Short mmCIF file of C-alpha atoms in Angstrom, two decimals:
data_model
loop_
_atom_site.label_atom_id
_atom_site.label_comp_id
_atom_site.label_asym_id
_atom_site.label_seq_id
_atom_site.Cartn_x
_atom_site.Cartn_y
_atom_site.Cartn_z
CA UNK A 477 -23.68 -3.53 14.95
CA UNK A 478 -21.36 -6.29 13.71
CA UNK A 479 -19.27 -5.30 10.73
CA UNK A 480 -19.37 -8.74 9.13
CA UNK A 481 -16.63 -10.58 7.31
CA UNK A 482 -14.46 -9.16 4.59
CA UNK A 483 -16.44 -11.05 1.94
CA UNK A 484 -19.76 -9.90 3.39
CA UNK A 485 -18.66 -6.29 3.29
CA UNK A 486 -17.28 -6.66 -0.23
CA UNK A 487 -20.58 -8.00 -1.52
CA UNK A 488 -22.47 -5.13 0.09
CA UNK A 489 -19.94 -2.58 -1.11
CA UNK A 490 -20.05 -3.68 -4.75
CA UNK A 491 -23.85 -3.36 -4.72
CA UNK A 492 -23.76 0.15 -3.28
CA UNK A 493 -20.47 1.77 -4.35
CA UNK A 494 -19.02 1.75 -7.90
CA UNK A 495 -16.34 -0.92 -7.87
CA UNK A 496 -16.90 -1.38 -4.17
CA UNK A 497 -14.46 1.39 -3.21
CA UNK A 498 -14.41 5.17 -2.98
CA UNK A 499 -10.96 5.52 -4.55
CA UNK A 500 -9.79 3.10 -7.27
CA UNK A 501 -6.45 1.91 -5.88
CA UNK A 502 -8.19 0.61 -2.74
CA UNK A 503 -9.74 -2.19 -4.81
CA UNK A 504 -6.34 -3.96 -4.91
CA UNK A 505 -6.99 -5.23 -8.43
CA UNK A 506 -3.50 -4.14 -9.48
CA UNK A 507 -2.06 -6.77 -7.13
CA UNK A 508 -4.46 -9.50 -8.16
CA UNK A 509 -6.78 -9.54 -5.14
CA UNK A 510 -10.50 -10.00 -5.69
CA UNK A 511 -11.37 -8.34 -2.37
CA UNK A 512 -9.63 -5.52 -0.49
CA UNK A 513 -9.07 -5.59 3.23
CA UNK A 514 -11.60 -3.58 5.24
CA UNK A 515 -10.01 -1.63 8.08
CA UNK A 516 -11.59 -1.53 11.53
CA UNK A 517 -9.07 0.65 13.34
CA UNK A 518 -5.52 1.91 13.43
CA UNK A 519 -3.07 2.50 16.25
CA UNK A 520 0.50 3.71 15.95
CA UNK A 521 2.19 1.80 13.13
CA UNK A 522 -0.56 -0.81 12.87
CA UNK A 523 -3.87 -1.40 11.13
CA UNK A 524 -6.48 -3.93 12.21
CA UNK A 525 -8.99 -5.28 9.71
CA UNK A 526 -12.59 -6.32 10.35
CA UNK A 527 -11.53 -9.93 10.89
CA UNK A 528 -9.02 -9.02 13.58
CA UNK A 529 -5.83 -9.32 11.50
CA UNK A 530 -3.09 -6.81 12.38
CA UNK A 531 -0.66 -5.33 9.88
CA UNK A 532 2.41 -3.13 10.05
CA UNK A 533 1.13 -0.24 7.96
CA UNK A 534 3.47 1.49 5.50
CA UNK A 535 0.67 3.31 3.66
CA UNK A 536 -0.27 5.58 6.57
CA UNK A 537 -3.39 6.87 4.79
CA UNK A 538 -1.12 7.59 1.79
CA UNK A 539 1.26 9.80 3.74
CA UNK A 540 -0.32 12.23 6.20
CA UNK A 541 0.05 10.25 9.44
CA UNK A 542 3.56 11.29 10.35
CA UNK A 543 2.91 10.51 14.05
CA UNK A 544 1.03 7.30 13.30
CA UNK A 545 -2.58 6.22 13.60
CA UNK A 546 -4.76 7.60 16.40
CA UNK A 547 -1.98 9.90 17.59
CA UNK A 548 -3.15 11.00 21.07
CA UNK A 549 -2.19 14.69 20.70
CA UNK A 550 -3.94 14.98 17.35
CA UNK A 551 -7.05 13.24 18.65
CA UNK A 552 -7.16 15.50 21.69
CA UNK A 553 -7.00 18.58 19.47
CA UNK A 554 -9.82 17.26 17.28
CA UNK A 555 -12.03 16.44 20.26
CA UNK A 556 -11.50 19.90 21.77
CA UNK A 557 -12.39 21.54 18.47
CA UNK A 558 -15.45 19.33 17.95
CA UNK A 559 -16.86 20.37 21.31
CA UNK A 560 -17.20 23.90 19.93
CA UNK A 561 -18.83 22.83 16.66
CA UNK A 562 -17.91 20.87 13.56
CA UNK A 563 -18.41 23.41 10.78
CA UNK A 564 -19.18 27.12 10.60
CA UNK A 565 -18.66 28.32 7.04
CA UNK A 566 -17.20 31.45 8.63
CA UNK A 567 -13.67 32.58 9.54
CA UNK A 568 -11.99 31.13 12.64
CA UNK A 569 -8.81 31.87 14.55
CA UNK A 570 -7.49 28.40 13.77
CA UNK A 571 -7.56 29.14 10.03
CA UNK A 572 -5.34 32.16 10.58
CA UNK A 573 -3.00 30.21 12.82
CA UNK A 574 -2.67 27.35 10.33
CA UNK A 575 -2.01 29.76 7.48
CA UNK A 576 0.70 31.40 9.59
CA UNK A 577 2.25 28.02 10.36
CA UNK A 578 2.38 27.13 6.67
CA UNK A 579 3.80 30.49 5.61
CA UNK A 580 6.48 30.30 8.30
CA UNK A 581 7.57 26.83 7.17
CA UNK A 582 7.36 26.81 3.37
CA UNK A 583 9.99 29.13 1.83
CA UNK A 584 7.99 30.36 -1.17
CA UNK A 585 4.65 30.90 0.55
CA UNK A 586 3.68 34.42 1.62
CA UNK A 587 -0.08 33.91 1.47
CA UNK A 588 -2.14 30.73 1.51
CA UNK A 589 -5.70 29.62 0.78
CA UNK A 590 -7.07 26.57 2.62
CA UNK A 591 -9.23 24.04 0.74
CA UNK A 592 -10.47 20.50 1.39
CA UNK A 593 -8.52 18.22 -0.97
CA UNK A 594 -5.37 18.04 -3.04
CA UNK A 595 -7.43 17.89 -6.22
CA UNK A 596 -9.18 21.11 -5.27
CA UNK A 597 -5.85 22.76 -4.50
CA UNK A 598 -4.39 21.68 -7.87
CA UNK A 599 -7.43 22.87 -9.78
CA UNK A 600 -7.37 26.23 -8.04
CA UNK A 601 -3.62 26.75 -8.46
CA UNK A 602 -3.88 26.08 -12.20
CA UNK A 603 -6.76 28.53 -12.53
CA UNK A 604 -4.78 31.15 -10.64
CA UNK A 605 -1.66 30.58 -12.76
CA UNK A 606 -3.70 31.00 -15.95
CA UNK A 607 -5.25 34.22 -14.67
CA UNK A 608 -1.95 35.65 -13.47
CA UNK A 609 -0.21 35.02 -16.79
CA UNK A 610 -3.25 35.46 -19.08
CA UNK A 611 -2.18 32.23 -20.80
CA UNK A 612 -3.90 28.87 -21.25
CA UNK A 613 -1.38 26.08 -21.58
CA UNK A 614 0.19 24.09 -18.77
CA UNK A 615 3.10 21.67 -18.81
CA UNK A 616 3.12 18.55 -16.64
CA UNK A 617 5.12 15.34 -16.52
CA UNK A 618 4.40 11.71 -17.29
CA UNK A 619 3.70 9.73 -14.17
CA UNK A 620 2.99 12.74 -11.98
CA UNK A 621 -0.53 12.74 -10.56
CA UNK A 622 -2.07 15.99 -9.39
CA UNK A 623 -5.59 14.87 -8.57
CA UNK A 624 -8.47 14.13 -10.91
CA UNK A 625 -8.54 17.59 -12.49
CA UNK A 626 -9.69 17.40 -16.12
CA UNK A 627 -6.74 19.33 -17.54
CA UNK A 628 -4.26 17.19 -15.61
CA UNK A 629 -5.65 13.79 -16.62
CA UNK A 630 -3.72 13.76 -19.86
CA UNK A 631 -1.25 11.16 -21.09
CA UNK A 632 1.74 11.69 -23.33
CA UNK A 633 1.88 10.86 -27.01
CA UNK A 634 5.00 10.03 -28.95
CA UNK A 635 8.01 12.30 -29.06
CA UNK A 636 9.84 14.27 -26.43
CA UNK A 637 7.07 16.76 -25.77
CA UNK A 638 3.51 16.42 -27.03
CA UNK A 639 0.17 17.99 -26.42
CA UNK A 640 -1.81 15.81 -24.07
CA UNK A 641 -4.72 13.59 -25.02
CA UNK A 642 -7.45 12.59 -22.58
CA UNK A 643 -6.55 9.53 -20.54
CA UNK A 644 -10.06 8.95 -19.21
CA UNK A 645 -13.56 9.23 -20.66
CA UNK A 646 -15.33 12.39 -19.58
CA UNK A 647 -12.35 14.65 -20.24
CA UNK A 648 -12.81 16.59 -23.46
CA UNK A 649 -10.12 16.82 -26.09
CA UNK A 650 -10.30 20.60 -25.98
CA UNK A 651 -9.42 20.63 -22.27
CA UNK A 652 -6.57 18.16 -22.63
CA UNK A 653 -5.23 19.98 -25.69
CA UNK A 654 -3.95 22.78 -23.46
CA UNK A 655 -1.84 20.30 -21.48
CA UNK A 656 1.73 19.59 -22.58
CA UNK A 657 3.24 16.36 -21.27
CA UNK A 658 6.98 15.74 -20.97
CA UNK A 659 9.05 12.89 -19.53
CA UNK A 660 10.09 13.49 -15.93
CA UNK A 661 13.73 14.52 -15.41
CA UNK A 662 14.13 15.35 -19.12
CA UNK A 663 15.39 18.93 -19.34
CA UNK A 664 15.82 18.80 -23.12
CA UNK A 665 12.18 17.82 -23.60
CA UNK A 666 10.98 20.66 -21.39
CA UNK A 667 13.25 23.16 -23.14
CA UNK A 668 11.89 22.03 -26.51
CA UNK A 669 8.31 22.37 -25.26
CA UNK A 670 8.95 25.84 -23.86
CA UNK A 671 10.59 26.88 -27.14
CA UNK A 672 7.53 25.70 -29.04
CA UNK A 673 4.71 26.70 -26.69
CA UNK A 674 6.33 29.19 -24.32
CA UNK A 675 4.37 32.27 -25.36
CA UNK A 676 1.16 30.54 -24.35
CA UNK A 677 2.50 28.69 -21.32
CA UNK A 678 0.87 29.59 -18.01
CA UNK A 679 2.86 27.26 -15.78
CA UNK A 680 5.04 24.21 -15.36
CA UNK A 681 3.54 21.88 -12.76
CA UNK A 682 5.82 19.30 -11.15
CA UNK A 683 6.20 17.00 -8.17
CA UNK A 684 9.72 17.96 -7.00
CA UNK A 685 9.99 14.37 -5.82
CA UNK A 686 7.63 12.19 -7.80
CA UNK A 687 5.55 9.99 -5.55
CA UNK A 688 2.84 8.71 -7.85
CA UNK A 689 4.99 6.49 -10.06
CA UNK A 690 6.83 5.27 -7.02
CA UNK A 691 9.47 7.50 -5.45
CA UNK A 692 11.47 9.12 -8.24
CA UNK A 693 13.76 11.94 -7.11
CA UNK A 694 14.38 14.88 -9.37
CA UNK A 695 17.86 14.58 -10.83
CA UNK A 696 20.50 17.25 -10.07
CA UNK A 697 19.84 20.35 -12.14
CA UNK A 698 16.29 19.39 -13.18
CA UNK A 699 14.37 21.69 -10.85
CA UNK A 700 16.91 24.47 -11.39
CA UNK A 701 16.34 24.17 -15.14
CA UNK A 702 12.57 24.37 -14.68
CA UNK A 703 13.01 27.53 -12.63
CA UNK A 704 15.18 29.09 -15.33
CA UNK A 705 12.83 28.09 -18.15
CA UNK A 706 9.88 29.60 -16.32
CA UNK A 707 11.76 32.82 -15.68
CA UNK A 708 12.77 33.05 -19.32
CA UNK A 709 9.29 32.35 -20.71
CA UNK A 710 7.17 34.20 -18.15
CA UNK A 711 5.45 31.01 -17.00
CA UNK A 712 4.92 30.25 -13.33
CA UNK A 713 6.63 27.33 -11.62
CA UNK A 714 4.16 25.31 -9.53
CA UNK A 715 5.34 22.65 -7.09
CA UNK A 716 2.91 19.92 -6.14
CA UNK A 717 4.05 19.18 -2.60
CA UNK A 718 0.92 17.34 -1.51
CA UNK A 719 3.15 14.36 -0.66
CA UNK A 720 6.52 16.00 -0.01
CA UNK A 721 5.27 18.99 1.99
CA UNK A 722 6.26 18.60 5.66
CA UNK A 723 7.49 15.07 4.89
CA UNK A 724 10.92 15.32 3.26
CA UNK A 725 11.58 18.49 5.29
CA UNK A 726 9.47 20.94 7.25
CA UNK A 727 9.57 23.31 4.31
CA UNK A 728 9.06 20.51 1.82
CA UNK A 729 11.19 19.64 -1.18
CA UNK A 730 11.71 23.32 -1.97
CA UNK A 731 13.59 23.65 1.32
CA UNK A 732 15.50 20.44 0.65
CA UNK A 733 16.61 21.46 -2.85
CA UNK A 734 16.73 25.24 -2.46
CA UNK A 735 14.35 26.03 -5.34
CA UNK A 736 11.48 28.47 -4.86
CA UNK A 737 8.37 27.94 -6.98
CA UNK A 738 5.80 30.66 -7.62
CA UNK A 739 2.94 28.56 -6.30
CA UNK A 740 2.89 25.51 -4.01
CA UNK A 741 0.18 22.87 -3.59
CA UNK A 742 -0.03 21.22 -0.18
CA UNK A 743 -2.09 18.44 1.40
CA UNK A 744 -1.68 15.22 3.40
CA UNK A 745 0.34 16.21 6.51
CA UNK A 746 -0.92 19.79 6.45
CA UNK A 747 -4.32 18.49 7.54
CA UNK A 748 -3.00 16.10 10.17
CA UNK A 749 -4.93 13.20 8.64
CA UNK A 750 -8.21 15.05 8.12
CA UNK A 751 -9.53 16.40 4.79
CA UNK A 752 -7.57 19.62 4.30
CA UNK A 753 -5.25 20.95 1.62
CA UNK A 754 -3.88 24.33 0.63
CA UNK A 755 -2.20 26.31 -2.10
CA UNK A 756 -0.02 29.35 -1.63
CA UNK A 757 2.69 31.53 -3.06
CA UNK A 758 3.81 35.08 -3.56
CA UNK A 759 1.39 37.70 -2.27
CA UNK A 760 0.98 39.49 -5.59
CA UNK A 761 -0.21 36.25 -7.19
CA UNK A 762 -2.39 35.07 -4.32
CA UNK A 763 -4.13 38.44 -4.09
CA UNK A 764 -5.69 37.75 -7.47
CA UNK A 765 -8.10 35.45 -5.59
CA UNK A 766 -11.60 36.64 -4.68
CA UNK A 767 -12.73 38.53 -2.68
CA UNK A 768 -9.80 40.91 -3.10
CA UNK A 769 -9.11 39.82 -6.68
CA UNK A 770 -11.02 38.60 -9.72
CA UNK A 771 -10.20 34.85 -9.67
CA UNK A 772 -13.07 33.00 -8.04
CA UNK A 773 -12.50 30.08 -5.69
CA UNK A 774 -14.69 29.05 -2.77
CA UNK A 775 -15.61 26.16 -0.46
CA UNK A 776 -18.07 25.75 2.39
CA UNK A 777 -15.77 23.36 4.27
CA UNK A 778 -12.52 25.21 3.53
CA UNK A 779 -10.66 25.71 6.80
CA UNK A 780 -12.93 23.25 8.62
CA UNK A 781 -12.34 23.62 12.39
CA UNK A 782 -11.65 19.93 12.99
CA UNK A 783 -9.14 19.76 10.15
CA UNK A 784 -7.38 22.98 11.14
CA UNK A 785 -7.10 21.71 14.72
CA UNK A 786 -5.50 18.48 13.52
CA UNK A 787 -3.18 20.33 11.17
CA UNK A 788 -2.01 22.74 13.86
CA UNK A 789 -1.39 19.90 16.30
CA UNK A 790 0.90 18.18 13.80
CA UNK A 791 2.63 21.15 12.18
CA UNK A 792 3.58 22.78 15.47
CA UNK A 793 5.37 19.60 16.57
CA UNK A 794 7.21 19.52 13.25
CA UNK A 795 9.08 22.68 14.21
CA UNK A 796 11.45 20.33 16.05
CA UNK A 797 14.30 19.45 13.69
CA UNK A 798 14.94 16.27 15.65
CA UNK A 799 11.70 14.91 14.16
CA UNK A 800 13.26 14.94 10.69
CA UNK A 801 16.57 13.59 11.93
CA UNK A 802 14.73 10.62 13.41
CA UNK A 803 12.61 10.11 10.29
CA UNK A 804 15.81 10.13 8.24
CA UNK A 805 17.39 7.53 10.52
CA UNK A 806 14.39 5.22 10.27
CA UNK A 807 14.03 5.73 6.54
CA UNK A 808 17.72 4.98 6.00
CA UNK A 809 17.47 1.80 8.06
CA UNK A 810 14.47 0.58 6.08
CA UNK A 811 16.26 1.42 2.83
CA UNK A 812 19.36 -0.48 3.90
CA UNK A 813 17.31 -3.52 4.86
CA UNK A 814 15.36 -3.63 1.60
CA UNK A 815 18.21 -2.83 -0.82
CA UNK A 816 19.27 -6.47 -1.37
CA UNK A 817 15.80 -7.30 -2.69
CA UNK A 818 15.25 -4.76 -5.49
CA UNK A 819 15.82 -1.20 -6.52
CA UNK A 820 15.12 1.05 -3.50
CA UNK A 821 14.66 4.77 -4.08
CA UNK A 822 14.20 7.05 -1.10
CA UNK A 823 13.96 10.71 -0.23
CA UNK A 824 13.62 11.28 3.50
CA UNK A 825 10.61 9.49 4.95
CA UNK A 826 9.25 8.12 1.67
CA UNK A 827 10.62 5.26 -0.40
CA UNK A 828 9.73 2.61 -2.97
CA UNK A 829 11.04 -0.90 -3.50
CA UNK A 830 10.94 -1.27 -7.28
CA UNK A 831 10.96 -4.67 -8.93
CA UNK A 832 13.74 -3.44 -11.20
CA UNK A 833 17.52 -3.56 -11.46
CA UNK A 834 18.19 -0.15 -12.99
CA UNK A 835 17.43 3.29 -11.55
CA UNK A 836 13.90 4.59 -12.13
CA UNK A 837 14.18 8.16 -13.37
CA UNK A 838 10.95 8.57 -15.33
CA UNK A 839 7.55 6.94 -15.84
CA UNK A 840 8.74 4.69 -18.68
CA UNK A 841 11.29 3.18 -16.30
CA UNK A 842 8.60 2.58 -13.68
CA UNK A 843 6.36 0.95 -16.28
CA UNK A 844 9.20 -1.43 -17.07
CA UNK A 845 9.16 -2.87 -13.55
CA UNK A 846 8.01 -6.44 -12.96
CA UNK A 847 4.51 -5.60 -11.70
CA UNK A 848 3.48 -9.27 -11.62
CA UNK A 849 6.35 -9.98 -9.25
CA UNK A 850 5.33 -7.02 -7.11
CA UNK A 851 1.78 -8.37 -6.93
CA UNK A 852 3.17 -11.66 -5.63
CA UNK A 853 5.26 -9.79 -3.07
CA UNK A 854 2.24 -7.79 -1.94
CA UNK A 855 0.23 -10.95 -1.30
CA UNK A 856 3.12 -12.53 0.57
CA UNK A 857 3.59 -9.47 2.79
CA UNK A 858 -0.09 -9.22 3.56
CA UNK A 859 0.00 -12.82 4.71
CA UNK A 860 2.95 -11.95 6.94
CA UNK A 861 1.09 -9.02 8.51
CA UNK A 862 2.79 -6.25 6.54
CA UNK A 863 0.67 -3.81 4.53
CA UNK A 864 2.27 -1.83 1.72
CA UNK A 865 0.52 0.15 -1.01
CA UNK A 866 -1.32 -2.19 -3.42
CA UNK A 867 0.57 -0.80 -6.41
CA UNK A 868 4.16 -0.79 -7.63
CA UNK A 869 3.74 2.89 -8.40
CA UNK A 870 3.34 4.18 -4.84
CA UNK A 871 5.50 4.96 -1.82
CA UNK A 872 6.10 3.49 1.60
CA UNK A 873 5.66 6.22 4.21
CA UNK A 874 7.85 6.14 7.29
CA UNK A 875 6.35 7.62 10.46
CA UNK A 876 7.54 8.22 13.99
CA UNK A 877 5.34 5.29 15.00
CA UNK A 878 7.56 2.91 13.00
CA UNK A 879 10.26 1.66 15.31
CA UNK A 880 13.15 -0.73 14.78
CA UNK A 881 10.83 -3.66 15.50
CA UNK A 882 8.48 -2.78 12.63
CA UNK A 883 11.39 -2.15 10.29
CA UNK A 884 13.03 -5.49 11.12
CA UNK A 885 9.74 -7.34 10.79
CA UNK A 886 9.19 -5.82 7.35
CA UNK A 887 12.70 -6.62 6.12
CA UNK A 888 12.41 -10.18 7.36
CA UNK A 889 9.05 -10.58 5.59
CA UNK A 890 10.53 -9.34 2.30
CA UNK A 891 13.54 -11.61 2.74
CA UNK A 892 11.22 -14.54 3.26
CA UNK A 893 9.72 -13.97 -0.17
CA UNK A 894 12.96 -15.14 -1.74
CA UNK A 895 13.58 -12.29 -4.14
#
């Protein structure tokens, strides 16, 4: 069956799917395009759309494809698993093996529960933190996205630390009222919030490297301060490493920075490009989960055999430290090439070219970027066969499929924009 043109598919999609897409950023409205590209296939560092156009892909399915599209070893593992069945809703050996791989890699994780999405992992980790502390409130940071969980879709009001208000219809004020929102990298704001709300604070939830307002590294001392404030108040420290897990280091940002959270949320790479996520932490906390404990969490597709096969294929190869040395080399080369054209911020194999002159250390800084200029750059790059995330507030993801040729082509395309 012919797929049709981009416009044909867009017309059909808008009649059948709200907004024509199954995740909002795919619509490309933020960069001024009326129609998104529709992907036909991917291979290595490249995407091909339904009209036959090829693009160097720096989105990489928003991060998980560390070995590139259609990686042969991952595909082989998926095919082998599929031959034995696609879903059981019962325990498998692969689930145990993947849990062991995660626990061996991530410093703070003693036990782990597999789920199907990062949102599900965030939701479950928050529930577990509340049960473990017998407290209700959570503290998060402006610009950090943890999935479309009601309690986490809160925006900040005025002041250094405020109780959240709903940032989308459908989220009740009572749910958002238990969410405290602080500026990222602002230790004083967090300390003030803990002083005010600490007795009722279940956890502090943070991306140790922010990736959903563009790449914003945590400043020296910030994560250490969060650890100390949690210890002093009895709250749990929860790292959202959906993006950073197995990307900035095998053990994630907590390995890179030497800070151990109480709970960790994982996704993206841990599923090898298939729908799988996880949350884990100290055994005494994790054992509060049913069936051994009283905190209920369940999922028919949790630990799906195809996803666990893909995850194992990828994670076992990431035991090789040379993988991260090579990712660092390629990331550094891309950073060097892009630096003359804007503010580049990078941690390992993830980076953002901000349309800004000053460092971006918090969400307000990111909001101050020239998003109209970025939209123009996006359109230019797409025309040059280079696909970056259709938003200023996202990352470029370096993979082992990106060689010097793809890096040079991308830098040349940006240079041709005349920034």
